[in-house]
Coordinates of C-alpha atoms and ligand atoms in Angstrom, one line a residue:
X1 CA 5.2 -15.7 -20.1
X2 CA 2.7 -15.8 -22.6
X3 CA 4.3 -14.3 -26.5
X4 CA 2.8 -13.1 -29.4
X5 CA 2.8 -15.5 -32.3
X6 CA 6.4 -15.1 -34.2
X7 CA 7.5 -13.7 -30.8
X8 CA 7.5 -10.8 -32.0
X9 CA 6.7 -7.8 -30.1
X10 CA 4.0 -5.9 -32.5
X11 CA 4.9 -2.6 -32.0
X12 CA 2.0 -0.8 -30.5
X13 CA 2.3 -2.8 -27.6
X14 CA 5.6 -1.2 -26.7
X15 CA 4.5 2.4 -27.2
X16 CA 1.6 4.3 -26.2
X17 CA 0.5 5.6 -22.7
X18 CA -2.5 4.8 -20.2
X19 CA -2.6 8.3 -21.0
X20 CA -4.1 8.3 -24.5
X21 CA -7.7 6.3 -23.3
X22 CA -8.0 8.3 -20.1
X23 CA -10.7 10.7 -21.7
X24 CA -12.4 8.1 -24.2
X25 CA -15.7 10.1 -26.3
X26 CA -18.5 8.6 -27.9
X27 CA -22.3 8.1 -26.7
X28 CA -22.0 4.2 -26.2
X29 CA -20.2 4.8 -22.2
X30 CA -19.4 1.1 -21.9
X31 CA -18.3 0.4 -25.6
X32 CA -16.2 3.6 -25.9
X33 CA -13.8 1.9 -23.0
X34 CA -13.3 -1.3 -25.8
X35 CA -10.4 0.4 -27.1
X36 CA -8.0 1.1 -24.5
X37 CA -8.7 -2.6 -23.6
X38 CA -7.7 -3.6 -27.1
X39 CA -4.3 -1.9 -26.5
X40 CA -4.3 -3.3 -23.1
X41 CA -4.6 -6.9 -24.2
X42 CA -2.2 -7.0 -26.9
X43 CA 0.7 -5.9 -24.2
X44 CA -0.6 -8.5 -21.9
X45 CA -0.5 -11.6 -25.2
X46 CA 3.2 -10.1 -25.5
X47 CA 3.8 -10.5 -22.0
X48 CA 4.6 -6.3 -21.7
X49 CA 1.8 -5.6 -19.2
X50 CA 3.5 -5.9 -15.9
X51 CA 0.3 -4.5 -13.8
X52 CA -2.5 -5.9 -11.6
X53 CA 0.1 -8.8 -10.5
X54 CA -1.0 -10.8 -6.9
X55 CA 0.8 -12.8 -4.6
X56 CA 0.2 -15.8 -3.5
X57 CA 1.3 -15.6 -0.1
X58 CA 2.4 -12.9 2.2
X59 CA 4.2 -10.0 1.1
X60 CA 7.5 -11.8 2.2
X61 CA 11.2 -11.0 0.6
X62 CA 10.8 -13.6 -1.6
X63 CA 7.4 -14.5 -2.3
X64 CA 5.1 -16.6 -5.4
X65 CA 3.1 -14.4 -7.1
X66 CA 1.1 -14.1 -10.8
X67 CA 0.6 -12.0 -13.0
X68 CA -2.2 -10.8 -14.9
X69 CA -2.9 -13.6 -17.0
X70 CA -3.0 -16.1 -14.1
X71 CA 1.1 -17.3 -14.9
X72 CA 3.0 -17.9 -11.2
X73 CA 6.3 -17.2 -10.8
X74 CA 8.6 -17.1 -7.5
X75 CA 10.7 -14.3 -6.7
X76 CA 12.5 -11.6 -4.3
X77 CA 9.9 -9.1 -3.9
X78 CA 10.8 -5.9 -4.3
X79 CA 7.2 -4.8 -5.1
X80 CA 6.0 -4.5 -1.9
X81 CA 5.7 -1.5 0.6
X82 CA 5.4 -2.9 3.4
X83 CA 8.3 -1.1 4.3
X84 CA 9.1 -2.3 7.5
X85 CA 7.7 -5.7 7.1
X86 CA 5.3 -5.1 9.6
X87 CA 2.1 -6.7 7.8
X88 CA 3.9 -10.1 9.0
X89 CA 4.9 -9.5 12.2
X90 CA 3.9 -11.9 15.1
X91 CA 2.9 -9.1 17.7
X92 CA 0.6 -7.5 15.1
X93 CA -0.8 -11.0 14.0
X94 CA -1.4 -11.8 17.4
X95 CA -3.7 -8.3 18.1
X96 CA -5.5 -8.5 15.0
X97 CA -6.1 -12.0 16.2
X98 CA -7.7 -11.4 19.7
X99 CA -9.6 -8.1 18.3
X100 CA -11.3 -10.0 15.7
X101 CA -12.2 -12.7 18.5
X102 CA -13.5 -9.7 20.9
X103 CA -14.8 -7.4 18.2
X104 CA -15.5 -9.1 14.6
X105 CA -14.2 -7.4 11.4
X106 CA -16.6 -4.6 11.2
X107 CA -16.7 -1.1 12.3
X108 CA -20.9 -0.8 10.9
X109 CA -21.1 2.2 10.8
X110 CA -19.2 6.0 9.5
X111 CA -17.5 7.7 12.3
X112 CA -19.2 10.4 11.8
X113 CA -22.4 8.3 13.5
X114 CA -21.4 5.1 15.2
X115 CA -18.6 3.5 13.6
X116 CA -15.9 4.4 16.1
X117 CA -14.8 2.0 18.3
X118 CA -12.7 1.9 21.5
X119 CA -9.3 1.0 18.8
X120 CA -9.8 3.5 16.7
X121 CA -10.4 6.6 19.6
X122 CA -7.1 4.7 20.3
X123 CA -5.2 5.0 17.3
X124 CA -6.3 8.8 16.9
X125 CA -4.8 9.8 20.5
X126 CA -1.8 7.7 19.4
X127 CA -1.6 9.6 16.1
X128 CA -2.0 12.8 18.1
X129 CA 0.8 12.4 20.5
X130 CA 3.4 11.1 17.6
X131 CA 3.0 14.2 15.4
X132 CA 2.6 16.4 18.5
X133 CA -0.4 17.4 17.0
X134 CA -3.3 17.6 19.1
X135 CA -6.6 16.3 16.7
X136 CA -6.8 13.4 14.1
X137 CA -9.1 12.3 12.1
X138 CA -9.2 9.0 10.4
X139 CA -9.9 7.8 7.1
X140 CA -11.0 4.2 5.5
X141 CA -8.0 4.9 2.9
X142 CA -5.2 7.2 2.3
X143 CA -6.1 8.3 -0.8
X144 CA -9.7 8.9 0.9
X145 CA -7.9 11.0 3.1
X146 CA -5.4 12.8 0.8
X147 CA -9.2 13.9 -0.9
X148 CA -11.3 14.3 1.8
X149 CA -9.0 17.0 3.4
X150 CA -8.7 19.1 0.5
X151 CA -12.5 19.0 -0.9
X152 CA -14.0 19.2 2.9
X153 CA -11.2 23.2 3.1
X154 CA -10.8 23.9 0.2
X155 CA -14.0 26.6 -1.7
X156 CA -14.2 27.2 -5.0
X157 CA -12.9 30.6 -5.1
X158 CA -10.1 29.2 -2.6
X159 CA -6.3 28.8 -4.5
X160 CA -4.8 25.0 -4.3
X161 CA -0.5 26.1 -4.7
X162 CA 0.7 22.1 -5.4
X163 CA 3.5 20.4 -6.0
X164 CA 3.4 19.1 -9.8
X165 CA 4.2 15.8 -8.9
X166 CA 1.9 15.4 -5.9
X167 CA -0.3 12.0 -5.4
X168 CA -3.3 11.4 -7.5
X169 CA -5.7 11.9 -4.0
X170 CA -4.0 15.3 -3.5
X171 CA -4.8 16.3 -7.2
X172 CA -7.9 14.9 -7.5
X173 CA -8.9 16.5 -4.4
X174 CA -8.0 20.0 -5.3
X175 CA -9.6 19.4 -8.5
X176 CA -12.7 19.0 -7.3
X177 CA -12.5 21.7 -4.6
X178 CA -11.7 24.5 -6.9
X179 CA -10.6 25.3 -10.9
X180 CA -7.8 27.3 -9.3
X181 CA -5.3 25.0 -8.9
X182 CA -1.8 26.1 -9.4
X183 CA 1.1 23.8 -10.1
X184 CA 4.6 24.5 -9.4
X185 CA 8.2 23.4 -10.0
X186 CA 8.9 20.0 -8.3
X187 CA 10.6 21.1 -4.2
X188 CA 11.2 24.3 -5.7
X189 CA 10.0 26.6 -3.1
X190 CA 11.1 29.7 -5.0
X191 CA 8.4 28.6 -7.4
X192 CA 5.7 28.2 -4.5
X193 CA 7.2 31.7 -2.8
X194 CA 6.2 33.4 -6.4
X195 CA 3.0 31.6 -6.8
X196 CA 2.1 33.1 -3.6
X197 CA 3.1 36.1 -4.3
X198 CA 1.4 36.6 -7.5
X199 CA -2.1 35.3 -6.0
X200 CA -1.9 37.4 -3.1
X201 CA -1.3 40.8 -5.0
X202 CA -4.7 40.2 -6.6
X203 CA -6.6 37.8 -4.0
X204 CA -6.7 38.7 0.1
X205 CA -10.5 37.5 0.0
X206 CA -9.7 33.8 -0.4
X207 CA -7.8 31.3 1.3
X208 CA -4.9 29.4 -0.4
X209 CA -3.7 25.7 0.8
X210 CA -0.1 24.3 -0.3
X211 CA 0.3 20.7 -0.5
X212 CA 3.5 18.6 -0.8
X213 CA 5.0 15.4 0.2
X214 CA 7.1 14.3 3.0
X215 CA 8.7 11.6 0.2
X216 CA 7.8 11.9 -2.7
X217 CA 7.7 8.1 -4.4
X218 CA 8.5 8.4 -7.3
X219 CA 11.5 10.0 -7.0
X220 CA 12.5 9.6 -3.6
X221 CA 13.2 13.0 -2.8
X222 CA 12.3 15.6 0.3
X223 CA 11.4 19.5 -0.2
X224 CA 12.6 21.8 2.6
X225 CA 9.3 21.8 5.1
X226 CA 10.4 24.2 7.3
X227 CA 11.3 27.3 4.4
X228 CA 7.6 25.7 2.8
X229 CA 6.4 26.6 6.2
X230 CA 7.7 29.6 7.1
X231 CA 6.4 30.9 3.3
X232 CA 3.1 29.3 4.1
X233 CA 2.6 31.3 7.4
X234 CA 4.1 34.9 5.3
X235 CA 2.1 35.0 2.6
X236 CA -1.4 34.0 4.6
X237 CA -1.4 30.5 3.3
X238 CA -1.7 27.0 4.8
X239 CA 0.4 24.0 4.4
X240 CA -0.4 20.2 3.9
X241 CA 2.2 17.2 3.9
X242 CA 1.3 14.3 2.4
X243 CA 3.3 11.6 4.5
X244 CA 2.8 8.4 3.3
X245 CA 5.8 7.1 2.6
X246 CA 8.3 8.8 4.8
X247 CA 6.3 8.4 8.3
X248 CA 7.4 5.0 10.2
X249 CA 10.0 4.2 7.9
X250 CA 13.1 7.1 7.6
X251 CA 14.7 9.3 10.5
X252 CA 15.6 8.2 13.8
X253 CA 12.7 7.7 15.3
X254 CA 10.4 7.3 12.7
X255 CA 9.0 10.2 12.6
X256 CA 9.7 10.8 8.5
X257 CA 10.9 13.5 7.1
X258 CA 8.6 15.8 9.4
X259 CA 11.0 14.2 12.6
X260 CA 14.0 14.9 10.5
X261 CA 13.8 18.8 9.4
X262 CA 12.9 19.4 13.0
X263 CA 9.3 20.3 12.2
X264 CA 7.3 18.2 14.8
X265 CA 4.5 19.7 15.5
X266 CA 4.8 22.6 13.3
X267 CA 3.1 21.4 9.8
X268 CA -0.5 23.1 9.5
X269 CA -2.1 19.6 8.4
X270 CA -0.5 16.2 8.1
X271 CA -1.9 13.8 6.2
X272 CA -0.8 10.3 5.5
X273 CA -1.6 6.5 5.3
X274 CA -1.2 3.2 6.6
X275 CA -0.8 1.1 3.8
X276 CA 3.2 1.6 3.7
X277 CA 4.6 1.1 7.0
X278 CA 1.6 0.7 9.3
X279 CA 0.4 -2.6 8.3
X280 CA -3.1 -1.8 7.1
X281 CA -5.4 -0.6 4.6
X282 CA -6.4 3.2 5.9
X283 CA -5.3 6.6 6.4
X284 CA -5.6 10.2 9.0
X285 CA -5.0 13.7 8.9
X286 CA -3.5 15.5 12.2
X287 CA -3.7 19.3 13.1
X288 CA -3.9 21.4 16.1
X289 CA -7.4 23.1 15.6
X290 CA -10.2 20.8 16.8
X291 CA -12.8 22.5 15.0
X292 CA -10.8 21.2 12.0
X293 CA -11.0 17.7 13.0
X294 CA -14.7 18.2 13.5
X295 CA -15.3 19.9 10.3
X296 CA -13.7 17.4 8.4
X297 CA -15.6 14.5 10.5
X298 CA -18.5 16.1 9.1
X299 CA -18.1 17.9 6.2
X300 CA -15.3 15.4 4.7
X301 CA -17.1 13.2 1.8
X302 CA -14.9 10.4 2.4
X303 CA -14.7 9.8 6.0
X304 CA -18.3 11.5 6.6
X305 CA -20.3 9.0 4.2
X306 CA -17.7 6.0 4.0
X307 CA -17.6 3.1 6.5
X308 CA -15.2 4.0 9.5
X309 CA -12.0 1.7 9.5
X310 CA -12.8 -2.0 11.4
X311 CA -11.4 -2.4 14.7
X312 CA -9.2 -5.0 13.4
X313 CA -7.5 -2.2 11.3
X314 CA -7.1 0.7 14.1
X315 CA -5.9 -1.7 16.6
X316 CA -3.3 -3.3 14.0
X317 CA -2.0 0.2 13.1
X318 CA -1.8 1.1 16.8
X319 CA 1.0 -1.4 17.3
X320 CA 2.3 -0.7 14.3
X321 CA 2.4 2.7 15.6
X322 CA 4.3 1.2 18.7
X323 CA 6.5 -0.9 17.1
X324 CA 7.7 1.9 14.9
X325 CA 8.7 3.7 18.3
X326 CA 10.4 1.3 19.5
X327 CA 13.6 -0.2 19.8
X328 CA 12.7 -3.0 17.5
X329 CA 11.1 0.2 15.1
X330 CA 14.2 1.5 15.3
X331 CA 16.3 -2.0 14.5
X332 CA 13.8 -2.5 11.8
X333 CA 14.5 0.8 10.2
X334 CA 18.3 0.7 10.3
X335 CA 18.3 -3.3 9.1
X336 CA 16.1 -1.8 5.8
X337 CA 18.2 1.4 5.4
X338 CA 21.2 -1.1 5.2
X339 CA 20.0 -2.5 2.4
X340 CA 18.4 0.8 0.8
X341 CA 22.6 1.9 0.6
X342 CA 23.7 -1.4 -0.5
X343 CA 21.1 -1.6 -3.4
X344 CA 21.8 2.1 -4.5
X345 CA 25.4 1.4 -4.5
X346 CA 25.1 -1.9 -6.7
X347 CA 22.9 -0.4 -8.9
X348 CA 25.0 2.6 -10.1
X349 CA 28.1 0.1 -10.0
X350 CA 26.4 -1.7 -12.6
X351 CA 25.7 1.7 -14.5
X352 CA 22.2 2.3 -13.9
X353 CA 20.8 5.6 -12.6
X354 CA 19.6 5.6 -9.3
X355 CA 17.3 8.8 -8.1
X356 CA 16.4 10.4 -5.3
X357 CA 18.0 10.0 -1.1
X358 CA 18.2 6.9 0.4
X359 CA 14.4 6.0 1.7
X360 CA 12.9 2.6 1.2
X361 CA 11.8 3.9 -2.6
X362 CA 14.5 3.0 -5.0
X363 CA 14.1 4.7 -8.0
X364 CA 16.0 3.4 -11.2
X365 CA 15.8 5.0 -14.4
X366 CA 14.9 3.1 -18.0
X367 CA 14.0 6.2 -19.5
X368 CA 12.4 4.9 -23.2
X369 CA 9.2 3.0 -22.0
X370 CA 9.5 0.0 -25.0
X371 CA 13.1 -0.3 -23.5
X372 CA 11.4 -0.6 -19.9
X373 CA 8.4 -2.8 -21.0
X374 CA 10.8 -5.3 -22.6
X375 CA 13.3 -5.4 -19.5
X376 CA 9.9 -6.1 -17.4
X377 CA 8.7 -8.7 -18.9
X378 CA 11.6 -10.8 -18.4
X379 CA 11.9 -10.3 -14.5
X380 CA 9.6 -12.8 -13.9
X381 CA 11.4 -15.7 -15.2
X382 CA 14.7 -14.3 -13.4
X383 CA 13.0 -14.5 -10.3
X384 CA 12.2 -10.5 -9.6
X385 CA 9.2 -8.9 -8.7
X386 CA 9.4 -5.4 -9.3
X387 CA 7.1 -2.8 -10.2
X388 CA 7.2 -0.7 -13.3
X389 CA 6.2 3.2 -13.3
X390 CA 5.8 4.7 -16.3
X391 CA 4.1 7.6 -18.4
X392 CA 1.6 9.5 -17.6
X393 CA 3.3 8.2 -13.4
X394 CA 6.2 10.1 -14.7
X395 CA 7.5 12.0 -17.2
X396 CA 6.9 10.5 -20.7
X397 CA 10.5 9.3 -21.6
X398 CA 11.2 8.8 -18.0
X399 CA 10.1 5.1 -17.4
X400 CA 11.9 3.7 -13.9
X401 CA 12.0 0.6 -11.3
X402 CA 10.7 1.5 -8.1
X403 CA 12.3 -0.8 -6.0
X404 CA 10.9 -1.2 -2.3
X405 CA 13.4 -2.5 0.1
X406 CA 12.2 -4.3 3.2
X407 CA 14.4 -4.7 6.7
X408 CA 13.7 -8.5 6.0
X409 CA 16.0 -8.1 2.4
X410 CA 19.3 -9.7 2.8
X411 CA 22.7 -8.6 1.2
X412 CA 22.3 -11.6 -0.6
X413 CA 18.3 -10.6 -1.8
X414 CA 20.3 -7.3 -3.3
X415 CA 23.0 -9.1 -4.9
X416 CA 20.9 -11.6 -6.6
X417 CA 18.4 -8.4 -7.7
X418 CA 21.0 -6.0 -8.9
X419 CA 22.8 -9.2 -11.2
X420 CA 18.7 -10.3 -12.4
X421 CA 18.5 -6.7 -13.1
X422 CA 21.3 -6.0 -15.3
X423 CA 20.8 -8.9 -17.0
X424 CA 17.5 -8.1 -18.0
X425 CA 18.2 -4.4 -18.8
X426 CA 21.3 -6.1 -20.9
X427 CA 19.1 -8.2 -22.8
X428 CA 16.1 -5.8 -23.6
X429 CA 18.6 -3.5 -24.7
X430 CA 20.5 -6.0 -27.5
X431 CA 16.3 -7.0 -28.5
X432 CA 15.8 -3.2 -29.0
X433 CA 16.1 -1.6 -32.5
X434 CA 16.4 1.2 -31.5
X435 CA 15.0 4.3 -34.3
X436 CA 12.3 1.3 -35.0
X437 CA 11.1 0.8 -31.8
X438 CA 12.3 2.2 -28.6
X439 CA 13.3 5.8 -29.7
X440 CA 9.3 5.9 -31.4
X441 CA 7.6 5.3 -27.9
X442 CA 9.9 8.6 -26.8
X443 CA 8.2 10.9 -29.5
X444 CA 4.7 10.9 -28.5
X445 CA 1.5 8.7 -30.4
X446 CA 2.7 8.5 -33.8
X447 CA 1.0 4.6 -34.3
X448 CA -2.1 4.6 -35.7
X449 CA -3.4 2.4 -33.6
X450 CA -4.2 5.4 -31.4
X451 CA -5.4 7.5 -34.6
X452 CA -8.2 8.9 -32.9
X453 CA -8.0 8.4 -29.5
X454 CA -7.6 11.8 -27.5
X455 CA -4.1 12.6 -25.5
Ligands
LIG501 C1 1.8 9.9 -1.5 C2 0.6 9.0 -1.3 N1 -0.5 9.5 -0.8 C3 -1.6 8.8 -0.6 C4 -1.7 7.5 -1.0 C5 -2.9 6.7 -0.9 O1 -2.8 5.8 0.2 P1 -3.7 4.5 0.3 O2 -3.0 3.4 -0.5 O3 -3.7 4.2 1.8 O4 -5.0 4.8 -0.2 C6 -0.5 6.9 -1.6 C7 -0.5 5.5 -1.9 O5 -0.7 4.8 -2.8 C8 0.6 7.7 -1.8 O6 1.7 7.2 -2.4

């Protein structure tokens, strides 16, 4: 990995946020961006900007792949969410395969004119009949669709009621839909119940839209859907689940956290994507009301004026969607969630902190980010690639490991990680003076290196 001269770590690069360059001011709109790149490119010279890595090869359990300034390294890949290793999987290869043959890669056209093709009218019956949900609509991406929903229902005198720590497409969405958003409590219902509450007593005109997660990544926890539900439906508002992470991959038969509450079929609007456990780039929203699915087919920015998915994609994601409800869907899940327990037990036998319910997210807290950057940069050369979260992804103070377990890990695979892991966290922490360094990054922008730069 490359290393400052001295090797030593100059301290800016182990504090700071993506946070404080997010609103950059100045007339020169290209120039004004120089700084956060400044800050960017000092952590990446002291080998403490884990981002932007690639692979070299599939997104197998071990896999080669570089980082950002080009440096390969080989590894177990717990980076990857391709949760039930589906993007490798013969049968899917094979489809994509013979559809490319019969149809190229392109769909040409928005599906909202003539980019639908026989595969994707396929993959939205398919969709249809697994959330018990009569209309979906697809979406090029699921954050296209996490937005798309939101800014095609919700008005601008409409309420957005959302869960603090939903996805940037949900927030972005109800952003730009309306200025009254209101944030509550993470899973805390009670909160949402009062939000409600408080709206309604001075709003009846307008129409108010909840939006949660079936999973929520980060943190790899549930809310209750069905008391969010039954709130929804009291208090005159509607409810949207976000689930990207949960569908395909937990509960029996795959049917996420929406199969597991018992609340098939009884979600207002379910949105999610295909970029975890479906094996493709892309991403749908289900209801019951088809003059929903054709409002949002036509009045939804991001599915109505963006390129439909290609029919390499929908028919890929169709056996996805087969596989996952099948008997070899339901091996795959039960091989992974083996490993998910095994990994959370190792982990908190070596004395980390592990967040969260079992799912294929496994969460593990750093807390101090200069602590966190400094145990990332040595997983490469122990052979781990892992993905760091950190501030303003989570709380400041709050940097984690979000491992991503795959059915094709091995007891071995989580062995090896958990002993790379504690090894690294071990030596960061002797490295780490503590009031000089990693306590600093904990109390907000004090270097003045970001003098200046809004937060
Ligand atoms: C909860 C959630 N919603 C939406 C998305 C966006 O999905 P996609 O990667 O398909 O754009 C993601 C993924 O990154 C996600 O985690």
């Amino acid at each position: 990995m490359p290393r400052a001269e001295n090797d030593i770590d100059p301290v800016e690069a182990l504090m700071g946020s993506m946070r404080d360059f997010c609103d950059p001011r100045g007339a020169n709109l290209m120039g004004r961006v120089e700084q956060f790149y400044r800050w960017q490119d000092l952590r990446r010279r002291c080998g403490l900007w884990p981002y932007s890595k690639s692979t070299e090869e599939a997104p197998l359990a071990v896999c080669t792949a570089k980082d950002d300034t080009g440096a390969s390294f080989r590894g177990l890949n717990f980076a990857s969410q391709d949760y039930l290793g589906l993007s490798s999987d013969p049968e899917i290869k094979e489809v994509a395969k013979s559809v490319i043959e019969e149809y190229g890669v392109h769909s040409a056209g928005s599906s909202a004119l003539a980019g639908n093709t026989k595969y994707s009218l396929k993959l939205e019956e398919t969709i249809s009949q697994f959330l018990h949900l009569g209309h979906t609509v697809l979406y090029p991406t699921g954050w296209a669709a996490g937005y798309g929903v939101i800014k095609a229902l919700v008005g601008p005198a409409d309420h957005v009621v959302m869960d603090g720590l939903a996805h940037a497409c949900l927030q972005e969405g109800a952003g730009s839909a309306t200025k009254n958003v209101h944030r509550h409590g993470h899973l805390q219902i009670e909160d949402v119940e009062s939000q409600l509450r408080r709206i309604r007593t001075r709003d009846r005109e307008n129409a108010i839209l909840v939006v949660t997660e079936g999973l929520f990544s980060m943190d790899s926890d549930t809310p209750d859907l069905a008391a969010l539900q039954e709130t929804c439906h009291e208090l005159d508002a509607t409810l949207l689940v976000d689930v990207a992470h949960d569908l395909g991959a937990i509960g029996g038969s795959g049917r996420g956290s929406i199969g597991i509450q018992n609340m098939l079929g009884k979600i207002d609007i379910v949105m999610g994507s295909f970029s975890k456990t479906f094996a493709s780039n892309g991403g749908f929203v289900s209801c019951s009301s088809p003059a929903v699915k054709q409002y949002l087919k036509l009045y939804g920015c991001s599915a109505t004026f963006s390129n439909a998915l290609s029919p390499v994609q929908a028919a890929t994601v169709t056996t996805a969607f087969e596989i996952v409800q099948s008997d070899k869907g339901h091996e795959l899940r039960w091989r992974m969630m083996q490993r998910v327990h095994q990994l959370r037990n190792a982990l908190r036998d070596a004395g980390l902190e592990v967040l969260g319910e079992p799912s294929p997210i496994v969460p593990v807290v750093i807390g101090d980010e200069a602590l966190a950057r400094r145990v990332s940069r040595r997983l490469p050369e122990l052979g781990v690639v892992a993905n760091l979260v950190e501030y303003p992804a989570v709380a400041k103070g709050n940097a984690r490991f979000r491992f991503q377990v795959m059915p094709t890990h091995t007891s071995e695979h989580v062995r090896d990680l958990v002993a790379r892991f504690k090894s690294a966290v071990d030596a960061a922490r002797s490295e780490c003076v503590p009031h000089r360094e990693c306590s600093r990054s904990e109390q907000g922008h004090t270097s003045s290196f970001h003098q200046g730069v809004p937060t």
